Coordinates of N, CA and C in Angstrom, one line a residue:
Chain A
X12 N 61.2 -132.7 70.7 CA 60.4 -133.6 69.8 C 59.4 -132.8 69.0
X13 N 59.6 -133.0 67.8 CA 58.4 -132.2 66.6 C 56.6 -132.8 67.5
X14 N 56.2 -131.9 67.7 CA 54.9 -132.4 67.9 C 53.8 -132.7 66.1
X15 N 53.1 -133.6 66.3 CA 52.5 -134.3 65.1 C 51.2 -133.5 65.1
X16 N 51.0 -132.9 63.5 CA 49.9 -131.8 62.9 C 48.8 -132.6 63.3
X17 N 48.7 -133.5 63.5 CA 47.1 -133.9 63.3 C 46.4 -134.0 64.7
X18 N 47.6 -134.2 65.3 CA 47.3 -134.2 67.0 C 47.1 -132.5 67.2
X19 N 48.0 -131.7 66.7 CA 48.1 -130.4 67.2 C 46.1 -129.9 66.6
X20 N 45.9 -130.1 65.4 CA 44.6 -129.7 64.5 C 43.6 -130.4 65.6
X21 N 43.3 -131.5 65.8 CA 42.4 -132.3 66.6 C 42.3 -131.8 68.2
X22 N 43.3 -131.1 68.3 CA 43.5 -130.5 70.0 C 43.0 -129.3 69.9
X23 N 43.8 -128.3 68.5 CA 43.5 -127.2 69.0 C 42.4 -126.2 68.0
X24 N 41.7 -126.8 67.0 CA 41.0 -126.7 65.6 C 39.7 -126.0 66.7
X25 N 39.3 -126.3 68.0 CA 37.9 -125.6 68.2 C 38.5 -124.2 68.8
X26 N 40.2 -124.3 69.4 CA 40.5 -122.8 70.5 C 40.8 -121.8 69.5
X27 N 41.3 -122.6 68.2 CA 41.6 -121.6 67.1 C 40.1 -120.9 66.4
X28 N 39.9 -121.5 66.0 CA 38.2 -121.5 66.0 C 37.4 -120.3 66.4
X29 N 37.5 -120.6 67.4 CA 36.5 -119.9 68.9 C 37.4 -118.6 69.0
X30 N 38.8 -118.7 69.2 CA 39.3 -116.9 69.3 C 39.5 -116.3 67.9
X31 N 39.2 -116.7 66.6 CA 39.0 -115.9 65.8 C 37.6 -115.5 65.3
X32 N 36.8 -116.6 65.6 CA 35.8 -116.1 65.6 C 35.1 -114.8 66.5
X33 N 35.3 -115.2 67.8 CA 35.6 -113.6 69.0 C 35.6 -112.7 67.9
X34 N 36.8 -112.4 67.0 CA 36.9 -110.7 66.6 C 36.7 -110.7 65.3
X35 N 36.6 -112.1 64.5 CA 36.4 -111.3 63.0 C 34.8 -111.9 62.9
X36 N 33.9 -110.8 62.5 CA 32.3 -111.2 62.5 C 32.1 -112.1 61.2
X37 N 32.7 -111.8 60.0 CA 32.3 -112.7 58.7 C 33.2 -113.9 59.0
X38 N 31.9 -115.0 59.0 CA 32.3 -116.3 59.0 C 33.3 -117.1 58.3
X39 N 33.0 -116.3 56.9 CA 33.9 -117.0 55.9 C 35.0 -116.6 55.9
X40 N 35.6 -115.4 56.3 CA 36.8 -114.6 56.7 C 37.2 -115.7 57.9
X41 N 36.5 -115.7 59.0 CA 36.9 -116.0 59.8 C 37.3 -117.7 60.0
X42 N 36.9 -118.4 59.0 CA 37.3 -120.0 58.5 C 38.5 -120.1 57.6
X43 N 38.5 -118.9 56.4 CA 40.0 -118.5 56.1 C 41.0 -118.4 57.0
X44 N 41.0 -117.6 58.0 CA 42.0 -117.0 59.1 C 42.2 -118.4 59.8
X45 N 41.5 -119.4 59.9 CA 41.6 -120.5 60.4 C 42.2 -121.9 59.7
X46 N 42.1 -121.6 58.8 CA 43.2 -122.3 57.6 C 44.6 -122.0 57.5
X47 N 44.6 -120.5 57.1 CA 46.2 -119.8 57.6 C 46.5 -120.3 58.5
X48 N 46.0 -120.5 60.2 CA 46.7 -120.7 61.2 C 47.3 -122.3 60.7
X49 N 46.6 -123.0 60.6 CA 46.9 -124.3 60.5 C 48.1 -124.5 59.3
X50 N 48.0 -124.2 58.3 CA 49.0 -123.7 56.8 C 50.4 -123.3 57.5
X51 N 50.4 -122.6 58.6 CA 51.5 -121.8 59.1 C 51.9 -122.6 60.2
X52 N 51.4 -123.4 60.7 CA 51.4 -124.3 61.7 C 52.5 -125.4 61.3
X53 N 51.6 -125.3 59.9 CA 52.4 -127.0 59.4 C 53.7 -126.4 58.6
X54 N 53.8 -125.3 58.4 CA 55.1 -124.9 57.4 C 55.8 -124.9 58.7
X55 N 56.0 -124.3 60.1 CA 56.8 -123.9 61.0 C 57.1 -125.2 61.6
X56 N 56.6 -126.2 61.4 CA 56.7 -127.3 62.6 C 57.7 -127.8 63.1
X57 N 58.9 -127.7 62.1 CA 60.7 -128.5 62.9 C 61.0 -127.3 63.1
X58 N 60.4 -125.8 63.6 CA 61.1 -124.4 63.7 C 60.8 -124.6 65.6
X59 N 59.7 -125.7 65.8 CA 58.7 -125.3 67.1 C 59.7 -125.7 68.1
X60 N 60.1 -124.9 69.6 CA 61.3 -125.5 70.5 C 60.4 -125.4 71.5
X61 N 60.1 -126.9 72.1 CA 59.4 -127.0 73.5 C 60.1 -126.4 74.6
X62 N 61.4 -125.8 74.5 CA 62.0 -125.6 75.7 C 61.8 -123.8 75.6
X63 N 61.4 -122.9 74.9 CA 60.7 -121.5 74.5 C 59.6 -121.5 75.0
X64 N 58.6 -122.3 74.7 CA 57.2 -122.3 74.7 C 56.1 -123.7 74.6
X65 N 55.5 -123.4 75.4 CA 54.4 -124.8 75.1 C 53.4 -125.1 73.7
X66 N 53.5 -125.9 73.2 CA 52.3 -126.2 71.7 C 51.5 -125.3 72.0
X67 N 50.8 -125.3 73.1 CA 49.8 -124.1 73.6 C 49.9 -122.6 73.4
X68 N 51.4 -122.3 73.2 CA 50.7 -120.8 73.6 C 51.6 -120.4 72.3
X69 N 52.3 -121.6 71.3 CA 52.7 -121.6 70.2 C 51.9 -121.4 69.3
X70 N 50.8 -122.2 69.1 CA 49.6 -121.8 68.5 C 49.1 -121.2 68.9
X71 N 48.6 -120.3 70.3 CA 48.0 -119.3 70.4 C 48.4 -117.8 69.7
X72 N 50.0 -118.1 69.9 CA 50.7 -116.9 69.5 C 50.5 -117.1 67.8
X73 N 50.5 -118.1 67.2 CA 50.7 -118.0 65.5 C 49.0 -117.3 65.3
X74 N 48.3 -118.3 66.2 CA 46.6 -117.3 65.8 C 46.3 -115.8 66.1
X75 N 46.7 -115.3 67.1 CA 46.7 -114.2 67.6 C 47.2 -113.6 66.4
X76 N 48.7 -113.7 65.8 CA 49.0 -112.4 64.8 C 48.7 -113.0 63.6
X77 N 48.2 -113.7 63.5 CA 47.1 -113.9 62.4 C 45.9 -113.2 62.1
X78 N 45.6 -112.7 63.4 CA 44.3 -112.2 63.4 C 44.6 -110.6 63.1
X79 N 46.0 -110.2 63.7 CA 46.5 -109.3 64.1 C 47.0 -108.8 62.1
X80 N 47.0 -109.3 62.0 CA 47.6 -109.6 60.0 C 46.2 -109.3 59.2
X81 N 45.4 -110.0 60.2 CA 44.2 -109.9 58.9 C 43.6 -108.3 59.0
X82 N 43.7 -107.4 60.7 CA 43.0 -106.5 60.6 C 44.1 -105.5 59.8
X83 N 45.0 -105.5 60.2 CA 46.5 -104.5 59.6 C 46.5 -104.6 58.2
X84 N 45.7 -105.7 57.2 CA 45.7 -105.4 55.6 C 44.3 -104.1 55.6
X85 N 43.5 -104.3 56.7 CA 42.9 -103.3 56.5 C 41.8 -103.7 55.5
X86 N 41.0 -104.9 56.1 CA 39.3 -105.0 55.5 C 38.5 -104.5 55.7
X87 N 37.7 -103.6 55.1 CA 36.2 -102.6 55.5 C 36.1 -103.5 56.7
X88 N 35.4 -102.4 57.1 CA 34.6 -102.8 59.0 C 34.6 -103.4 59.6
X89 N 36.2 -103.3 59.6 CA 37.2 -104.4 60.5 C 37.5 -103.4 61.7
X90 N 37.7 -104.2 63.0 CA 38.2 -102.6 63.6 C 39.3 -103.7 64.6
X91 N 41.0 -103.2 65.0 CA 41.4 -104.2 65.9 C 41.1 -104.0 67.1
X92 N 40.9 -105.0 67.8 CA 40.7 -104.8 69.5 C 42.0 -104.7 70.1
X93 N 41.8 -103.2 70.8 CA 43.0 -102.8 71.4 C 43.8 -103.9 72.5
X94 N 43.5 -105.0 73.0 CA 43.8 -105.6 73.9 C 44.7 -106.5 72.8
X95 N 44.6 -106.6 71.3 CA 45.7 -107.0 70.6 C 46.6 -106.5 70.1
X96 N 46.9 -105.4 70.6 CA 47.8 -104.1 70.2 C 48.7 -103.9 71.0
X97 N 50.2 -104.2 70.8 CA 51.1 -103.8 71.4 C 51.7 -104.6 73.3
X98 N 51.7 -105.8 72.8 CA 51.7 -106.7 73.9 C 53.4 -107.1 73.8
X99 N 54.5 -106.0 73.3 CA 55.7 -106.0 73.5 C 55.8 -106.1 74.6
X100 N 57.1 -106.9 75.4 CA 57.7 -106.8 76.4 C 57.1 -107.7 77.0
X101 N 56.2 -108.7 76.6 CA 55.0 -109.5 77.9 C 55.8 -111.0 77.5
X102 N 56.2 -111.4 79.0 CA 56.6 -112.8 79.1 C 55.9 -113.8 78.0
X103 N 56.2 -114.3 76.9 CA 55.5 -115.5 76.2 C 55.4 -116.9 77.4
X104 N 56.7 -116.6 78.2 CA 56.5 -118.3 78.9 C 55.2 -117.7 80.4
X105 N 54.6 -116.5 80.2 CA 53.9 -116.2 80.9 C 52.2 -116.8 80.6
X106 N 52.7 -117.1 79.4 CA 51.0 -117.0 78.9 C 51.1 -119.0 78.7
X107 N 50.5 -119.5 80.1 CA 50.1 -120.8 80.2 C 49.2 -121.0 81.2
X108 N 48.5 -122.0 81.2 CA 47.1 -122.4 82.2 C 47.4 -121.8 83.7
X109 N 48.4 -122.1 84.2 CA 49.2 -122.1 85.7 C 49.1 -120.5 85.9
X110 N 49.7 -120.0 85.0 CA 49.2 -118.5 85.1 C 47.9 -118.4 85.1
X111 N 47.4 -118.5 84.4 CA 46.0 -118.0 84.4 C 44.9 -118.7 85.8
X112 N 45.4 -119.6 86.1 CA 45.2 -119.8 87.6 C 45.5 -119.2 88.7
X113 N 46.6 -118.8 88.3 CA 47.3 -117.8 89.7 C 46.2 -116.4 89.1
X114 N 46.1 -115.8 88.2 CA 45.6 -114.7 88.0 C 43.7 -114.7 88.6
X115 N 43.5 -115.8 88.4 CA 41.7 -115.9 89.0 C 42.0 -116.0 90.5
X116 N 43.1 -116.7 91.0 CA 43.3 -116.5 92.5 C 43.2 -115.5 93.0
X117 N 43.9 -114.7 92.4 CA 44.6 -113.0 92.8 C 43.5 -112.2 92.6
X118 N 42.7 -112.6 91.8 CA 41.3 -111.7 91.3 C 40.0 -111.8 92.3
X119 N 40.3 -113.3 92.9 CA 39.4 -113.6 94.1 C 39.3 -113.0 95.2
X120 N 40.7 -112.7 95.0 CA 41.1 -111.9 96.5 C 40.8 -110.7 96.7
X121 N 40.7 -110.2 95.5 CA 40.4 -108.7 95.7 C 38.9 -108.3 96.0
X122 N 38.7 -107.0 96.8 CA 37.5 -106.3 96.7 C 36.6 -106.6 95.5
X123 N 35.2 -106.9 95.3 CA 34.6 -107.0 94.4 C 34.6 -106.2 93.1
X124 N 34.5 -104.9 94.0 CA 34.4 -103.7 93.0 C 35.7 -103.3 92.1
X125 N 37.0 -104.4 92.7 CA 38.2 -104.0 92.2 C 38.1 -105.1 90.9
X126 N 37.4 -106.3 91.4 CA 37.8 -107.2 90.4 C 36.9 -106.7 89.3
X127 N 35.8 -106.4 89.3 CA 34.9 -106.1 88.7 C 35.8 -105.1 87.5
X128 N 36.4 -104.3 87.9 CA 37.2 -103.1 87.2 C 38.0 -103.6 86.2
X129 N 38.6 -104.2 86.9 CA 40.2 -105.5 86.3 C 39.4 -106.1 85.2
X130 N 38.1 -106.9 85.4 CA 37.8 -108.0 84.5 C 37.0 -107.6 83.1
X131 N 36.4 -106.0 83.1 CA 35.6 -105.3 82.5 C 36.4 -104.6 81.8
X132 N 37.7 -103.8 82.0 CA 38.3 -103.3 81.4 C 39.3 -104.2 80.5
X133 N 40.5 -105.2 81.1 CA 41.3 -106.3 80.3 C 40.9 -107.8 79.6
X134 N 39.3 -107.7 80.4 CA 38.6 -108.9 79.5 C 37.8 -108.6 78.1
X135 N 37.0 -107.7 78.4 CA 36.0 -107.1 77.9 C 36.6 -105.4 77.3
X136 N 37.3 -105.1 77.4 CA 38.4 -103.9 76.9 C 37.7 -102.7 77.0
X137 N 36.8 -102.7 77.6 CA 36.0 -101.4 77.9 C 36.9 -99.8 78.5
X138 N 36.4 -99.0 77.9 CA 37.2 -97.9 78.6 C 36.3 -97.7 80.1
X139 N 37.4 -96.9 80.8 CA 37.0 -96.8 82.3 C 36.0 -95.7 82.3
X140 N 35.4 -94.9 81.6 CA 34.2 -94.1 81.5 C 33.3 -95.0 81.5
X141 N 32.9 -95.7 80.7 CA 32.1 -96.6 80.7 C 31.7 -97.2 81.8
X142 N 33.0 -98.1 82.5 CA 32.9 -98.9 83.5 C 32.2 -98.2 84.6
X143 N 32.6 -96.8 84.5 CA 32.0 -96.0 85.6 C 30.4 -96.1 85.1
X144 N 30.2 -96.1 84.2 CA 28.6 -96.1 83.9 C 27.8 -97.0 84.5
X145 N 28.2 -97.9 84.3 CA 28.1 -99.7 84.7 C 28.1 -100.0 85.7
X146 N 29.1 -98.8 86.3 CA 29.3 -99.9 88.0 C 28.4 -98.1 88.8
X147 N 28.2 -97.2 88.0 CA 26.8 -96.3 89.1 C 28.1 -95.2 89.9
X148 N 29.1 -95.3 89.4 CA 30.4 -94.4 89.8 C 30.5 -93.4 89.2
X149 N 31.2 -92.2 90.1 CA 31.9 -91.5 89.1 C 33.4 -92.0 88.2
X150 N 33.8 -91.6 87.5 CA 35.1 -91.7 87.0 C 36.1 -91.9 87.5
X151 N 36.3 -90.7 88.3 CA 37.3 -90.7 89.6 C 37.5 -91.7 90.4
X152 N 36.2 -91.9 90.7 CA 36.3 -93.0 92.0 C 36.6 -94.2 91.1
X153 N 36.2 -94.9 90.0 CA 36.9 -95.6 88.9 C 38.2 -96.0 88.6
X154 N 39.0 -94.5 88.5 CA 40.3 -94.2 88.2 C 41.0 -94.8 89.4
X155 N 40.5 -94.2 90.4 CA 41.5 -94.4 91.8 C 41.4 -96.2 91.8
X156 N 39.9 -96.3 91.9 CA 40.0 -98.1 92.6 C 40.9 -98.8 91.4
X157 N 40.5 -98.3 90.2 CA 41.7 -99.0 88.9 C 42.9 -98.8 89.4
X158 N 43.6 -97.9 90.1 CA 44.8 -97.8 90.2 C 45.2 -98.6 91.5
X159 N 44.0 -99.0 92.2 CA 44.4 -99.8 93.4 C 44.5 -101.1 93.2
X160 N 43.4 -101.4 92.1 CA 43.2 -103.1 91.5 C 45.0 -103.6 91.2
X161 N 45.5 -102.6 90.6 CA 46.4 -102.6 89.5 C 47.8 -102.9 90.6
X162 N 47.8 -102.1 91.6 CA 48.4 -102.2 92.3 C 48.7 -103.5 93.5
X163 N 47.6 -103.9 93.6 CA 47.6 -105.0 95.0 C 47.9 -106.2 93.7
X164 N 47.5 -106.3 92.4 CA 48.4 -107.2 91.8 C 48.9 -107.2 91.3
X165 N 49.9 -106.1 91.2 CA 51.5 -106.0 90.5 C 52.2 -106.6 92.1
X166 N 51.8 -106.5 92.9 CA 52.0 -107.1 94.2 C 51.8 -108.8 94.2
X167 N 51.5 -109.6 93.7 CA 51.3 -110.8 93.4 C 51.6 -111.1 91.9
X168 N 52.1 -110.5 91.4 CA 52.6 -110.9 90.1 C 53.6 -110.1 89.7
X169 N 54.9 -110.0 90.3 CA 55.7 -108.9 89.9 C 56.4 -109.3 89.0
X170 N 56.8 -107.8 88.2 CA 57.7 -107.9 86.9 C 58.6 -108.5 86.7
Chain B
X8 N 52.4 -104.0 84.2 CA 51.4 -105.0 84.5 C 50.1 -105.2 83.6
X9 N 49.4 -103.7 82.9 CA 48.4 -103.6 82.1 C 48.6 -104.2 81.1
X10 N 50.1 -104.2 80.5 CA 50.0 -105.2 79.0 C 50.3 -106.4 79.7
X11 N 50.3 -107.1 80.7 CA 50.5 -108.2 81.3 C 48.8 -108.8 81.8
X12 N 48.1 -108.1 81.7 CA 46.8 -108.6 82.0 C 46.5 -108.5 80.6
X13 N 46.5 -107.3 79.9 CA 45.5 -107.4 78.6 C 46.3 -108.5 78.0
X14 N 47.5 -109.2 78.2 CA 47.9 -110.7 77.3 C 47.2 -111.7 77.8
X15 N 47.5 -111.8 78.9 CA 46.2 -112.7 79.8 C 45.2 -113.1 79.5
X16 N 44.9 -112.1 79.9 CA 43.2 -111.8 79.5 C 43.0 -112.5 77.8
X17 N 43.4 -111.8 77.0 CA 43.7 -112.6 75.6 C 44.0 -113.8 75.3
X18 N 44.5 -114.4 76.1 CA 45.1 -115.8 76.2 C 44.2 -116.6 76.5
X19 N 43.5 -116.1 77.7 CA 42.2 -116.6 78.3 C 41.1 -117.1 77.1
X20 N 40.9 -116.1 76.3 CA 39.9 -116.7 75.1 C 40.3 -117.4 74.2
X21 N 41.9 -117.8 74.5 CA 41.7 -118.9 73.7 C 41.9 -120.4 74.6
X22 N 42.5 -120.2 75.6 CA 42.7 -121.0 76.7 C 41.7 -121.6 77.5
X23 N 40.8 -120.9 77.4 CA 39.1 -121.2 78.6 C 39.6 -121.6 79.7
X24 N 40.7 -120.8 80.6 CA 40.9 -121.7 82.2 C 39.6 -122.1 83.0
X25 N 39.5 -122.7 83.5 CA 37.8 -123.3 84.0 C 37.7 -122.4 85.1
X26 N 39.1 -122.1 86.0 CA 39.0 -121.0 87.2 C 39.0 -119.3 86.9
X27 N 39.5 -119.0 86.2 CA 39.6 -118.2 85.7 C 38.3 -117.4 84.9
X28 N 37.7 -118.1 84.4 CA 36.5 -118.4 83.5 C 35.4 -118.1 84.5
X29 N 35.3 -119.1 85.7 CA 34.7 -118.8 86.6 C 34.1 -117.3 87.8
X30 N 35.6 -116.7 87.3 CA 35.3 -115.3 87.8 C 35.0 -114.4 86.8
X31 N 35.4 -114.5 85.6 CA 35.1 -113.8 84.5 C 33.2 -114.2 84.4
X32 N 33.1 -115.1 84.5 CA 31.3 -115.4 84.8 C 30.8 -115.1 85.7
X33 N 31.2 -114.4 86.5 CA 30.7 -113.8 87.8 C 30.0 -112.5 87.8
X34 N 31.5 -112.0 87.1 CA 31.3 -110.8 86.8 C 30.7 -110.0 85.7
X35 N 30.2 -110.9 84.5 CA 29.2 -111.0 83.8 C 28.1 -110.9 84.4
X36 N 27.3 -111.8 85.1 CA 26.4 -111.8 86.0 C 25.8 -110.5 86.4
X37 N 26.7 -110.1 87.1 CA 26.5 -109.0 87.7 C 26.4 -107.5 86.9
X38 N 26.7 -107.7 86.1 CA 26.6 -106.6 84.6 C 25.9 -107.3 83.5
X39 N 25.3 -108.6 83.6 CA 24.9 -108.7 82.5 C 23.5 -108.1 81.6
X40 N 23.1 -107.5 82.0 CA 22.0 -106.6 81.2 C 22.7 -105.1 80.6
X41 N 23.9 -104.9 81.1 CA 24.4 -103.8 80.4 C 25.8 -104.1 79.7
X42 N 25.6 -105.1 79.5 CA 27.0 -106.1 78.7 C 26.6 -106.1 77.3
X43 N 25.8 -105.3 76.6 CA 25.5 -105.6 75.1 C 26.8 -105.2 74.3
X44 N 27.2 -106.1 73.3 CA 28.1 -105.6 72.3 C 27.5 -104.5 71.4
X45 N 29.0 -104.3 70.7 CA 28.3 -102.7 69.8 C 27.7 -103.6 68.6
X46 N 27.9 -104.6 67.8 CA 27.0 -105.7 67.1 C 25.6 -105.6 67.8
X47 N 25.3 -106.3 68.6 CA 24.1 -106.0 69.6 C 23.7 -104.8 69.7
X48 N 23.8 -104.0 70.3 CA 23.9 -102.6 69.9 C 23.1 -102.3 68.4
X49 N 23.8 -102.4 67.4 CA 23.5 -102.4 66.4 C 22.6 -103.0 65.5
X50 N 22.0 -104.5 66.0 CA 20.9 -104.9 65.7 C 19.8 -104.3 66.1
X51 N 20.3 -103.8 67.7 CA 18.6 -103.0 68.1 C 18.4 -102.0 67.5
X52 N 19.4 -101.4 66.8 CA 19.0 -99.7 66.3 C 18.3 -100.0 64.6
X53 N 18.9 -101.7 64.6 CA 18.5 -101.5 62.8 C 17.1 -102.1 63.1
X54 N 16.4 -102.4 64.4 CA 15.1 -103.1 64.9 C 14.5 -101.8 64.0
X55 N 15.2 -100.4 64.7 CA 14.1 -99.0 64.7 C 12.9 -99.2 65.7
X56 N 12.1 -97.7 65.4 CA 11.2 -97.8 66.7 C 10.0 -98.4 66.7
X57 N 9.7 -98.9 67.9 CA 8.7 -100.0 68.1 C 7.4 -99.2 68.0
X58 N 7.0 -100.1 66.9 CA 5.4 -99.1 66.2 C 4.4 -100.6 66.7
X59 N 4.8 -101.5 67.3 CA 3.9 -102.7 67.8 C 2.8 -101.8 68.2
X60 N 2.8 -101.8 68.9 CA 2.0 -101.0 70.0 C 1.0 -100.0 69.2
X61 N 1.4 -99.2 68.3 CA 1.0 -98.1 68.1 C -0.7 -98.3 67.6
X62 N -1.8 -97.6 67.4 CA -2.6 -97.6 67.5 C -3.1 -97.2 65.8
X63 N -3.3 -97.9 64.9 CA -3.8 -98.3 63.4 C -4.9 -97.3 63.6
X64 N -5.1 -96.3 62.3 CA -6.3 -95.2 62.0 C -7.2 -96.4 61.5
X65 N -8.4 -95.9 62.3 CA -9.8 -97.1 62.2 C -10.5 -96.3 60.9
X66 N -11.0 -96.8 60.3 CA -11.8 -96.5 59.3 C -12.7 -95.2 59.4
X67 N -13.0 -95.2 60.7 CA -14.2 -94.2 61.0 C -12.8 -92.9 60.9
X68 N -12.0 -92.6 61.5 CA -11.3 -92.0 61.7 C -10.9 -91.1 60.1
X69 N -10.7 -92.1 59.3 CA -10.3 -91.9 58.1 C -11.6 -91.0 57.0
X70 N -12.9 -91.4 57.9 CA -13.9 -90.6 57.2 C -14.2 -88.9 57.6
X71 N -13.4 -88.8 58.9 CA -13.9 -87.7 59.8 C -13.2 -86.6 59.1

């Protein structure tokens, strides 16, 4: 069933909103980029198959390379955030609420200092020098517990 | 796994899981005075240096 634009605008007009605002700082740019989504929304809409993907991560995915479009024309002191770069090969029917529940479980579980790692580096996209800064470590010891975080949940979320 | 979190993770800001979110604000917490963006960052540098303080040549000073 085609889902109805105005329900989809009225649902999702603050999440589109709010993650483009996140990365593009000029406002007016970033209320443009928010028109496109919706413009592209409504041209794709008898394309949309609920049995691929949820409304949800349909429009996430159209705003995302939207955003991903506006930095690739390449606007002055624009810069992309790597965490939007290259997300080939990643389950789309992965990216829904139920996952991202299972992911804060799995993150609960872990050592503090691990989660801390995980959530600073893939939330916040910080390189791990840094994090070493932050967390009063060396690097090394950074590297290794990163490679352990990484580990105990490729163990609860396997490929 | 890495590009499987950094999608996540991405999804997350547009998603707001309320559980999820919850750990992500944890961990804020606990870093949050060294959490400044490089925007942030960059307001304090365009602040420049703090002359509040500094001590104004008094008049007498100016005669000596």
């Amino acid at each position: 069933m085609t889902p109805d634009i105005a329900q989809i605008y009225a649902q999702y007009k603050g999440k589109v909103m709010g993650y483009i605002s996140a990365r593009v700082n000029n406002h007016a740019d970033a209320e443009d980029l928010c028109a496109d989504v919706f413009e592209k929304i409504m041209r794709r809409l008898s394309t949309f198959d609920d049995t691929k993907a949820s409304v949800s991560t349909w429009v996430f995915t159209i705003t995302r390379n939207t955003v991903i479009d506006h930095f690739r024309r390449g606007r002055p002191g624009s810069e992309l955030d790597e965490n939007l770069v290259d997300d080939s090969g990643v389950d789309e029917g992965l990216l829904n609420s139920e996952t991202l529940t299972q992911l804060a479980n799995a993150l609960t579980k872990l050592p503090e200092q691990l989660r801390d790692i995980i959530v600073l580096r893939y939330y916040d996209g910080k390189p791990l020098t840094e994090i070493a800064e932050m967390m009063n470590l060396s690097y090394g010891a950074v590297k290794l517990r990163h490679q352990n975080a990484l580990m105990l949940l490729r163990e609860q979320f396997s490929d | 796994m890495e590009k499987k979190l950094k999608s996540l993770f991405d999804y997350q800001k547009f998603e707001s899981n309320p559980a999820l979110q919850s750990v992500i604000d944890s961990v804020h917490r606990r870093y949050g005075a060294r959490m400044l963006t490089d925007e942030e960052l960059d307001l304090v540098t365009a602040a420049g240096a703090p002359e509040v303080g500094k001590k104004l040549p008094e008049a007498d000073d100016k005669l000596k």
